[in-house]
XYZ file of C-alpha atoms in Angstrom:
227
model
C 76.015 47.100 12.837
C 74.149 44.373 10.951
C 71.487 45.581 8.534
C 68.199 43.744 8.699
C 67.174 42.132 5.452
C 63.625 40.975 5.157
C 63.183 37.334 4.214
C 61.665 37.244 0.756
C 60.959 33.590 0.015
C 58.944 31.132 2.093
C 62.137 29.153 2.635
C 63.866 32.227 4.049
C 60.908 32.973 6.306
C 60.887 29.377 7.551
C 64.613 29.564 8.306
C 64.165 32.784 10.250
C 61.211 31.383 12.212
C 63.293 28.343 13.106
C 66.194 30.507 14.254
C 63.822 32.356 16.598
C 62.415 29.100 17.949
C 65.901 27.647 18.387
C 67.041 30.727 20.316
C 63.987 30.547 22.573
C 64.532 26.825 23.153
C 68.133 27.526 24.193
C 66.924 30.182 26.629
C 64.549 27.684 28.239
C 67.543 25.530 29.131
C 68.924 28.459 31.121
C 65.843 30.031 32.701
C 62.166 29.368 33.432
C 59.682 30.211 30.711
C 58.282 33.115 32.722
C 61.709 34.799 32.610
C 62.056 34.685 28.812
C 61.666 38.203 27.424
C 61.165 39.401 23.884
C 64.076 41.828 24.304
C 66.550 39.094 25.220
C 65.191 36.742 22.584
C 65.585 39.445 19.937
C 69.145 40.139 21.079
C 70.120 36.491 20.832
C 68.588 36.110 17.394
C 70.217 39.329 16.216
C 66.975 41.028 15.202
C 65.060 44.035 16.442
C 61.935 43.208 18.438
C 59.804 44.611 15.638
C 61.411 42.171 13.230
C 60.853 39.187 15.528
C 57.211 40.233 15.632
C 57.048 39.842 11.861
C 57.232 36.086 12.454
C 55.504 35.655 15.824
C 52.806 37.936 17.160
C 54.257 37.913 20.692
C 56.757 36.273 23.020
C 53.921 34.033 24.177
C 53.305 32.869 20.610
C 56.925 31.709 20.371
C 56.657 29.755 23.603
C 53.314 28.223 22.640
C 54.879 26.921 19.451
C 57.677 25.365 21.481
C 55.172 23.857 23.915
C 53.165 22.336 21.082
C 56.292 20.788 19.547
C 57.560 19.554 22.916
C 54.223 17.953 23.804
C 53.987 16.078 20.516
C 57.583 14.881 20.745
C 57.135 13.797 24.356
C 54.044 11.758 23.524
C 55.731 10.115 20.533
C 58.614 9.049 22.781
C 56.484 7.966 25.736
C 53.948 5.820 23.886
C 56.307 2.955 22.957
C 58.168 3.253 26.268
C 55.048 2.940 28.439
C 53.633 0.183 26.249
C 56.825 -1.828 26.634
C 56.830 -1.293 30.398
C 53.367 -2.812 30.900
C 53.896 -5.737 28.545
C 53.154 -8.933 30.434
C 51.789 -7.128 33.491
C 48.306 -8.509 34.119
C 46.887 -7.218 37.445
C 45.309 -3.816 36.893
C 46.770 -2.425 40.108
C 50.291 -3.245 38.965
C 49.645 -1.730 35.549
C 48.382 1.479 37.150
C 51.586 1.617 39.195
C 53.813 1.011 36.174
C 51.974 3.482 33.941
C 51.967 6.171 36.636
C 55.653 5.777 37.356
C 56.621 5.715 33.676
C 54.631 8.841 32.832
C 55.835 10.680 35.940
C 59.448 9.882 35.137
C 58.817 10.950 31.556
C 57.661 14.398 32.639
C 60.465 14.691 35.180
C 62.988 13.973 32.414
C 61.629 16.897 30.375
C 61.730 19.913 32.726
C 61.275 22.400 29.880
C 57.982 20.775 28.883
C 56.780 20.645 32.490
C 57.745 24.282 33.024
C 55.950 25.413 29.864
C 52.842 23.500 30.918
C 52.947 25.173 34.333
C 52.687 28.676 32.826
C 50.420 27.816 29.893
C 47.140 29.142 31.265
C 48.453 31.924 33.512
C 50.992 33.441 31.095
C 51.264 31.929 27.629
C 47.586 32.189 26.695
C 47.256 35.798 27.893
C 48.831 37.723 25.006
C 47.733 35.959 21.838
C 45.137 36.555 19.171
C 41.907 34.605 18.945
C 43.188 32.959 15.768
C 46.362 31.737 17.460
C 44.417 30.648 20.540
C 42.137 28.511 18.382
C 45.051 26.941 16.522
C 46.949 26.237 19.710
C 43.935 24.835 21.556
C 43.326 22.402 18.688
C 46.898 21.216 19.159
C 46.278 20.799 22.876
C 43.207 18.676 22.225
C 45.194 16.542 19.804
C 47.899 15.956 22.414
C 45.380 15.163 25.152
C 43.605 12.753 22.819
C 46.940 11.101 22.096
C 47.644 10.669 25.787
C 44.110 9.337 26.282
C 44.675 6.762 23.533
C 47.879 5.670 25.225
C 46.072 5.287 28.552
C 43.258 3.218 27.082
C 45.739 0.988 25.252
C 47.673 0.093 28.412
C 44.643 0.287 30.719
C 41.772 -1.151 28.648
C 39.631 -0.972 31.777
C 39.219 2.718 30.844
C 36.759 3.588 28.100
C 37.237 6.521 25.735
C 35.476 9.060 27.937
C 37.283 8.158 31.145
C 40.619 7.958 29.333
C 40.175 11.473 27.977
C 39.097 12.881 31.342
C 42.024 11.158 33.055
C 44.466 12.523 30.471
C 43.201 16.062 31.058
C 43.644 15.675 34.800
C 47.171 14.287 34.447
C 48.209 17.406 32.531
C 46.628 19.652 35.166
C 48.582 17.792 37.822
C 51.852 18.334 35.978
C 51.133 22.085 35.885
C 50.344 22.418 39.579
C 52.926 20.005 40.986
C 55.723 21.514 38.884
C 54.884 24.940 40.317
C 54.864 23.583 43.871
C 58.136 21.751 43.232
C 59.861 24.923 42.038
C 59.034 27.565 44.659
C 60.137 31.184 44.658
C 63.451 32.118 46.273
C 61.841 33.338 49.502
C 60.044 30.018 49.970
C 63.218 28.074 49.172
C 65.037 30.045 51.869
C 62.235 29.450 54.362
C 62.261 25.709 53.696
C 66.053 25.636 53.993
C 65.741 27.165 57.463
C 62.822 24.959 58.482
C 62.519 21.728 56.418
C 59.207 20.927 58.120
C 57.645 23.623 55.897
C 58.240 21.443 52.830
C 54.994 19.703 51.865
C 56.211 17.611 48.956
C 58.395 14.756 47.797
C 60.321 15.019 44.560
C 58.440 16.127 41.451
C 58.483 12.605 40.002
C 57.279 10.956 43.227
C 54.471 13.481 43.731
C 53.371 13.013 40.118
C 53.407 9.231 40.373
C 51.309 9.262 43.536
C 48.799 11.698 42.046
C 48.629 9.831 38.726
C 47.865 6.574 40.541
C 44.938 8.174 42.371
C 43.491 9.597 39.151
C 43.818 6.407 37.115
C 42.551 4.114 39.869
C 39.704 6.527 40.566
C 38.539 6.624 36.953
C 38.631 2.842 36.700
C 36.621 2.567 39.904
C 34.120 5.156 38.666
C 33.668 3.419 35.350
C 33.125 0.017 36.891
C 31.134 1.223 39.893
C 33.573 -0.225 42.387
C 33.904 2.821 44.631
C 33.292 2.014 48.318
């Protein structure tokens, strides 16, 4: 039986924190975030639960860290991609279409990020300290501001306020549409028996359609062109 040795230096603590995060990230490739347990995470890392809690205050804290990292990495990758996609596209309607499709495909290509976003409010923010909640929420605002900046750069018809509001709504749409696109087993079985019960297209298509409505709506609101 392995004997736990407490990490003494900051470097050792950082290495152990990373090993916990890496183990959790690997679990997310196998199961939804809601199914990740502290017991299984501890087993995979080779530490007692009490020792994992020396580095993260809860299972939710681990997953919030992963969500924060995933969101920042996703935005860093999407910004140049979306910018390149709209280069040379002049009509605003076409740019809305291109931006919506690019962002929707970007989220669809990162199911772990979309899954973490879908349980953020209902699960991940429920078992954390006020201090961690404040730190995490600041990270969320930074990510939303980054997405807003991307939107205003490719859709200059949106001012800062509308870009930020649109960015917030896009994230909310990812959360809800991912949940609807990944129903519980009983609903999957019901839909398999009666396909008419399915009220959705693919995740990417539903996102694109919803994103287009939000972006076009904010541009219309800003420029007073609503019918």
